[in-house]
Coordinates of C-alpha atoms and ligand atoms in Angstrom, one line a residue:
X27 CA -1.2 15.2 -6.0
X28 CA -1.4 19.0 -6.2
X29 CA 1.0 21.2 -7.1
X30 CA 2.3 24.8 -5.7
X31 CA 0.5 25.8 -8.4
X32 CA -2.7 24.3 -7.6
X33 CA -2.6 25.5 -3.7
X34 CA -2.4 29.0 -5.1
X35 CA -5.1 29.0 -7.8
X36 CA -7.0 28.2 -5.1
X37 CA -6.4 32.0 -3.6
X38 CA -8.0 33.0 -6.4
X39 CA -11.4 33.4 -8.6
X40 CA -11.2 32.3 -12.2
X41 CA -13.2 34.7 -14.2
X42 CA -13.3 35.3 -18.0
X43 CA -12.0 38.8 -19.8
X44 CA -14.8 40.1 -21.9
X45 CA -13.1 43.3 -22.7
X46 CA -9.9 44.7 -23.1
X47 CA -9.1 48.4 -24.3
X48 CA -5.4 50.2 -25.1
X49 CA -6.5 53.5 -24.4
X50 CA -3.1 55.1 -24.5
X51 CA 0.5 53.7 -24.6
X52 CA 1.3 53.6 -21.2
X53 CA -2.3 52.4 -20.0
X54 CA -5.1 50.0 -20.4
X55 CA -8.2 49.1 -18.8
X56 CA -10.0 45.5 -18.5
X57 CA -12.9 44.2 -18.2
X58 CA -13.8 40.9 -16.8
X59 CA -16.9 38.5 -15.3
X60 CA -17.7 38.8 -11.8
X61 CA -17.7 35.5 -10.0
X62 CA -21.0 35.6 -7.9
X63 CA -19.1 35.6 -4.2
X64 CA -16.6 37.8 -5.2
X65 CA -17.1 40.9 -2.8
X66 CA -15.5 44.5 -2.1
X67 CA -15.8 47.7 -0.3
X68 CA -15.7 50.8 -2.8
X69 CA -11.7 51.4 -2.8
X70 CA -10.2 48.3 -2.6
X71 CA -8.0 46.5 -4.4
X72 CA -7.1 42.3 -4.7
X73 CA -4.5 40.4 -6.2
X74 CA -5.1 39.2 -9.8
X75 CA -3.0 36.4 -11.2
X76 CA -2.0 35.2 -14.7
X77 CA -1.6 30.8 -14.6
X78 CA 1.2 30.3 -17.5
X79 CA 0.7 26.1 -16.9
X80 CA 3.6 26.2 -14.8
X81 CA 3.6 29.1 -12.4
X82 CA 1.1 31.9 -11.1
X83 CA 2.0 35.2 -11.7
X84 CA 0.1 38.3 -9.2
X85 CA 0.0 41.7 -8.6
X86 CA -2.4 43.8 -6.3
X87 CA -4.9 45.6 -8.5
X88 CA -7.3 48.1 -7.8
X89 CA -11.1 47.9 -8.8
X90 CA -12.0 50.1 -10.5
X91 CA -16.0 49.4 -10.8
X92 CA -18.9 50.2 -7.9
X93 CA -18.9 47.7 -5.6
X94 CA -22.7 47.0 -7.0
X95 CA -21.4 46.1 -10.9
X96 CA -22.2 43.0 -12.6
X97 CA -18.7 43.0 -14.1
X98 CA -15.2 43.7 -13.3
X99 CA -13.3 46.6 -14.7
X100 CA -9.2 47.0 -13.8
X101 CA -6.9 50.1 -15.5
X102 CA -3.2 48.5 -16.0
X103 CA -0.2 50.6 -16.7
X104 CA 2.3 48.9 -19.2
X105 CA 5.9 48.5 -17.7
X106 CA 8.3 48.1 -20.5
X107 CA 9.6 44.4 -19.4
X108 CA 7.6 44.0 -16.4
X109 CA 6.8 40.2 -15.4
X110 CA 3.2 40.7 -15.1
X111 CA 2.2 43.9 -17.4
X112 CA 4.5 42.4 -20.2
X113 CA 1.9 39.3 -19.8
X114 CA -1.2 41.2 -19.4
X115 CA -1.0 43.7 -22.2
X116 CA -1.8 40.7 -24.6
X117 CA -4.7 39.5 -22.8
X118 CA -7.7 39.5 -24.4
X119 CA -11.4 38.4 -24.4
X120 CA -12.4 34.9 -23.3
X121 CA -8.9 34.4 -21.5
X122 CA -8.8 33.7 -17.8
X123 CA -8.2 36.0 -15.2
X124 CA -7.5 35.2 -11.7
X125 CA -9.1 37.6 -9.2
X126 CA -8.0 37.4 -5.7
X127 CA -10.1 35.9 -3.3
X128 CA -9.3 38.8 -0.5
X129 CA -10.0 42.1 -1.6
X130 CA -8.3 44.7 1.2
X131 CA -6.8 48.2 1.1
X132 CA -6.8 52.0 3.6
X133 CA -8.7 53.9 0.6
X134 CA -12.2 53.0 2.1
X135 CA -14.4 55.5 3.2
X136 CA -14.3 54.5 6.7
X137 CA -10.7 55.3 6.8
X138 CA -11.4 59.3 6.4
X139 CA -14.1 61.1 8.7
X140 CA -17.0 62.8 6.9
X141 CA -16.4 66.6 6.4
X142 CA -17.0 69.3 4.0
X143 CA -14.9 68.4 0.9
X144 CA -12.8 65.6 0.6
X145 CA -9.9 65.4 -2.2
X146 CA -8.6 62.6 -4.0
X147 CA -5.5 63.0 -5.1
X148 CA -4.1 60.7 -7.9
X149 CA -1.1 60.0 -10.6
X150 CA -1.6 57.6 -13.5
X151 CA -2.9 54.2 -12.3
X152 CA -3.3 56.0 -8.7
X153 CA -7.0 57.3 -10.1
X154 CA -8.3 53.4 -10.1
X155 CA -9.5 52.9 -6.5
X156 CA -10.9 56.6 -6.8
X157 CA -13.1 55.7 -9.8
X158 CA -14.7 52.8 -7.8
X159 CA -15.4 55.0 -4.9
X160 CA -17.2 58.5 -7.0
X161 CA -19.5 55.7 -7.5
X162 CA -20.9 54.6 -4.3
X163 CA -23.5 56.7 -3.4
X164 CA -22.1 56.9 0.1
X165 CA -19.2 59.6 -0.7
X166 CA -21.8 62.1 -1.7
X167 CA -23.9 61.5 1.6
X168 CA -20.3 61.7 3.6
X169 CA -19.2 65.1 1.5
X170 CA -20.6 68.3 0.2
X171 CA -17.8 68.3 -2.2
X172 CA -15.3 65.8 -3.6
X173 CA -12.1 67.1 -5.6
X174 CA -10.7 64.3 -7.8
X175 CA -7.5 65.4 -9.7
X176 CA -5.6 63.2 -11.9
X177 CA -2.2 63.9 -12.8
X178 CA -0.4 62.0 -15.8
X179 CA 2.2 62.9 -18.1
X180 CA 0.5 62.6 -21.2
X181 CA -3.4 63.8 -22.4
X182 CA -4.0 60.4 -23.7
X183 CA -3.8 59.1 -19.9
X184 CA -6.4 60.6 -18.4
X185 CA -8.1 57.9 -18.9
X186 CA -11.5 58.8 -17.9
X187 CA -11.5 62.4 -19.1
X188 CA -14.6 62.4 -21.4
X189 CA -16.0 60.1 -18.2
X190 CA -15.5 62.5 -15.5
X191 CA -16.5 65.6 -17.7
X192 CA -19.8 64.5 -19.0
X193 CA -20.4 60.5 -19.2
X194 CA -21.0 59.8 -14.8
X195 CA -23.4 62.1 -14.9
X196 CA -25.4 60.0 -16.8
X197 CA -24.9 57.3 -14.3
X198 CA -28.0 55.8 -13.1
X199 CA -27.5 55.8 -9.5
X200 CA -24.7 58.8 -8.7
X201 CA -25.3 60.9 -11.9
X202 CA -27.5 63.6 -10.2
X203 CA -25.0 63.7 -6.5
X204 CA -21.8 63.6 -9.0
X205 CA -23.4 66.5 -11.1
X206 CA -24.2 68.8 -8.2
X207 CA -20.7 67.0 -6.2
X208 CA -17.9 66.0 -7.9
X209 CA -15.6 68.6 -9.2
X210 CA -12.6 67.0 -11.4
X211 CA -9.3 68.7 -11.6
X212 CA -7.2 67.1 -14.2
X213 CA -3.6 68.0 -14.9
X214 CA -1.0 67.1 -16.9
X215 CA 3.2 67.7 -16.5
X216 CA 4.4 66.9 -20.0
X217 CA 1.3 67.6 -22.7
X218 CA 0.5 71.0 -23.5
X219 CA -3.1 71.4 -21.6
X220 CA -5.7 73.8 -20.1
X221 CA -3.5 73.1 -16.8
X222 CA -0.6 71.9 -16.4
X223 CA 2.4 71.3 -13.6
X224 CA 2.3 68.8 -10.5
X225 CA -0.5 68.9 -8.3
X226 CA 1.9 70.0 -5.3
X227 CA 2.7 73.0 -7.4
X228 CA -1.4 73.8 -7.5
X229 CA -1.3 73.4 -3.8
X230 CA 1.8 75.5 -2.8
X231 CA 0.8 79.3 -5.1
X232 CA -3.0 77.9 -3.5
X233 CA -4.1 77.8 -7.7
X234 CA -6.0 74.7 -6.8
X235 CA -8.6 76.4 -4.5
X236 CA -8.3 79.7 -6.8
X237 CA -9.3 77.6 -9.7
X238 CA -12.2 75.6 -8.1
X239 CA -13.4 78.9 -6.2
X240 CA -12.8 76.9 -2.4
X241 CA -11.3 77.5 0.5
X242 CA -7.6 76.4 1.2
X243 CA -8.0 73.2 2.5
X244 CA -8.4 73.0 6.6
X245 CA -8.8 69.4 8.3
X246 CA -11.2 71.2 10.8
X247 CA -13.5 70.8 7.7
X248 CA -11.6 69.0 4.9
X249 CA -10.8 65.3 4.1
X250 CA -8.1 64.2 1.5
X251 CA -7.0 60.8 0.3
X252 CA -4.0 60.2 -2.3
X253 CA -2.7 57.6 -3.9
X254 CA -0.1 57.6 -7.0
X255 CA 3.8 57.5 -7.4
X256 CA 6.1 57.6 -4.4
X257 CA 7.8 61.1 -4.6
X258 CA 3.8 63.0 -5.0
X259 CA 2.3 60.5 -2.2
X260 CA 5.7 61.8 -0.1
X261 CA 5.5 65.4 -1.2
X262 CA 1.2 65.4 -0.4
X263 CA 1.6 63.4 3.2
X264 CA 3.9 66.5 4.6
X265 CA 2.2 68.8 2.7
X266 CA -1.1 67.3 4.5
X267 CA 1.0 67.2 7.8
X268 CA 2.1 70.3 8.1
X269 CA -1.3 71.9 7.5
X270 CA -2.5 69.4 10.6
X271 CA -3.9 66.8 8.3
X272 CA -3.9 63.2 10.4
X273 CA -3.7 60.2 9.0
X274 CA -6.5 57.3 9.1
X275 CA -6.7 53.4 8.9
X276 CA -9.3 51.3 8.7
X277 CA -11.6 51.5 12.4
X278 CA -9.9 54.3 13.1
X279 CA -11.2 57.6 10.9
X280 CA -8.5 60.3 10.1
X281 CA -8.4 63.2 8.3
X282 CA -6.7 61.6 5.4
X283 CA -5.6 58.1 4.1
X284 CA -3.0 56.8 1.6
X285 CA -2.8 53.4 0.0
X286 CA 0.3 52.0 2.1
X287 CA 0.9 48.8 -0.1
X288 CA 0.7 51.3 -3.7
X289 CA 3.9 51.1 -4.8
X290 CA 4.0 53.6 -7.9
Ligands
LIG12 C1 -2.0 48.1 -3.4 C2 -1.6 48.2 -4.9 C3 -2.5 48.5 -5.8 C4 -2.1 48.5 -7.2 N1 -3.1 48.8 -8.1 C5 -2.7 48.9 -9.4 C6 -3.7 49.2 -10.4 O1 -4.9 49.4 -10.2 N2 -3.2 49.3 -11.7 C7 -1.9 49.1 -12.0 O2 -1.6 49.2 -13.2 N3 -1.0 48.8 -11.1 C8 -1.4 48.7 -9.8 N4 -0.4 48.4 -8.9 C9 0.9 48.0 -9.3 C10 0.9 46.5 -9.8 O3 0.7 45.7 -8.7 C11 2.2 46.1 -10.6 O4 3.3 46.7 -10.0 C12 2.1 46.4 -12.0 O5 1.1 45.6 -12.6 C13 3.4 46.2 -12.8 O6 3.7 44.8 -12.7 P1 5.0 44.3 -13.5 O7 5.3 42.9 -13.0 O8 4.8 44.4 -15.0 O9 6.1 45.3 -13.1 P2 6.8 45.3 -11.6 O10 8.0 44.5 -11.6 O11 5.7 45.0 -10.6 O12 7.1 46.9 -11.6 C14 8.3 47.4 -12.2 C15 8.3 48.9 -11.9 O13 7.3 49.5 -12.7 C16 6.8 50.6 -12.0 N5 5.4 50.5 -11.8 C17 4.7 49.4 -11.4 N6 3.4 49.6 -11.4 C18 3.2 50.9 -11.8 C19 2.0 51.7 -12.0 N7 0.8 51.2 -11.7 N8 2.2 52.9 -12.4 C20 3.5 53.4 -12.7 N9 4.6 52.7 -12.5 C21 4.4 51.4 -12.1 C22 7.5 50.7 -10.7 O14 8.6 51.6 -10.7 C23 8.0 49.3 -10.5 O15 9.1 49.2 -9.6 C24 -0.8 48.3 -7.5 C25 0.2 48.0 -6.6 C26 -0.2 48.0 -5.2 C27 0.8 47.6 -4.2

């Protein structure tokens, strides 16, 4: 006879971790098989489940590997006593991982019209979809420019720093586009840094454009999608709103699009 357990195991993928790194205390990144139907669109995110032997315990995740990868690669945050991260954290190579059999999510390219630059905006774990995307050589096809800032607390979580300054564009597919393309704008509110303050505070003196040498962002020409804590994704959507920015979904392109479901 099967179980509540069972019928949901069967939403999922089993796949094996092969890698798992602490790369700061807040945040960790994953790496895990691929199983051969599993498919996404560059931005998306599935539930991934943890089977204890009596329950299933999920949480949406973001990819944050091209849709083209052989492997898996997820960036967790640790919540001190959370039900799923408190499990997760000890996780480690050759244990199971459950990845959700319906990847979905608003941070695809065809929620956002092609322009001139687009801007990803991002906090801590918000930077995961974003990863997936700067590799899919679409975006650079779609954008002269793309602006990814990440904004953590602490240096240790920006995560991808050495990544995004030197390492993607090595990357066999995108490195040349992300050379000539990508710009990355990290900043940090707590950590002494080469910048520092919220992004919203770069966006209201106008330092962001001042520092990457652009013009103030227009949505005659300019794209922007955010995801990240709830008081930034707030502040950004009326900051986006009041400039004339409107929002897009899936089928129907806008000038900007947020991950509705992200929670923090
Ligand atoms: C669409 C979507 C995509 C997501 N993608 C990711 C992802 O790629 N990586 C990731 O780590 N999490 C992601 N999350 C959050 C994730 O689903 C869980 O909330 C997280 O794993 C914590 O689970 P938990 O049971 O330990 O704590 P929960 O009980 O789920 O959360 C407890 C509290 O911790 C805080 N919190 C939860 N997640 C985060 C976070 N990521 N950053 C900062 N504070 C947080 C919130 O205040 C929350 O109320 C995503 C959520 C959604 C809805």
């Amino acid at each position: 006879m099967s179980t509540a357990r069972d019928k949901i195991r069967q939403k999922f993928f089993p796949a094996e971790v092969t890698d798992v790194n602490h790369v700061s205390e807040h945040m960790f990144t994953l790496r895990t098989t691929r199983p051969s139907t599993f498919r996404f669109e560059s931005g998306e995110f599935t539930m991934i489940g943890l089977d204890t032997g009596e329950e299933i315990i999920q949480r949406a995740y973001s990819m944050t590997n091209a849709s083209y990868d052989e492997e898996l690669t997820f960036l967790s945050i640790k919540v001190e006593g959370g039900a799923f991260t408190s499990r997760l954290r000890h996780i480690g190579p050759g244990d199971e991982l459950l990845i959700g059999r319906k990847p979905t999510g608003t941070l695809t390219l065809d929620a956002v019209a092609p322009g001139r630059t687009l801007y990803l905006f991002s906090t801590g774990t918000g930077i995961a979809p974003f990863m997936s995307l700067i590799q899919d050589p679409e975006i650079y096809n779609r954008y002269e420019q793309v602006v990814l800032n990440h904004t953590c607390r602490f240096k240790p979580d920006l995560v991808y720093d050495t990544y995004l300054r030197e390492g993607i564009q090595e990357h066999p597919l995108v490195g040349e586009e992300a050379a000539a393309q990508l710009r990355y704008y990290p900043t940090l509110t707590r950590d002494s840094f080469e910048r520092t303050g919220r992004i919203t505070e770069h966006i209201a003196d106008g330092r962001l454009w001042q520092d990457l040498g652009l013009p103030p962002m227009d949505p005659e020409h300019d794209r922007a999608m955010i995801c990240g804590g709830p008081s930034m994704l707030q502040t950004l959507t009326d900051e986006l709103t009041a400039r004339g920015f409107r929002a897009g979904d899936r089928g129907e392109a806008g000038d900007y699009a947020i991950e509705k479901a992200f929670v923090a």
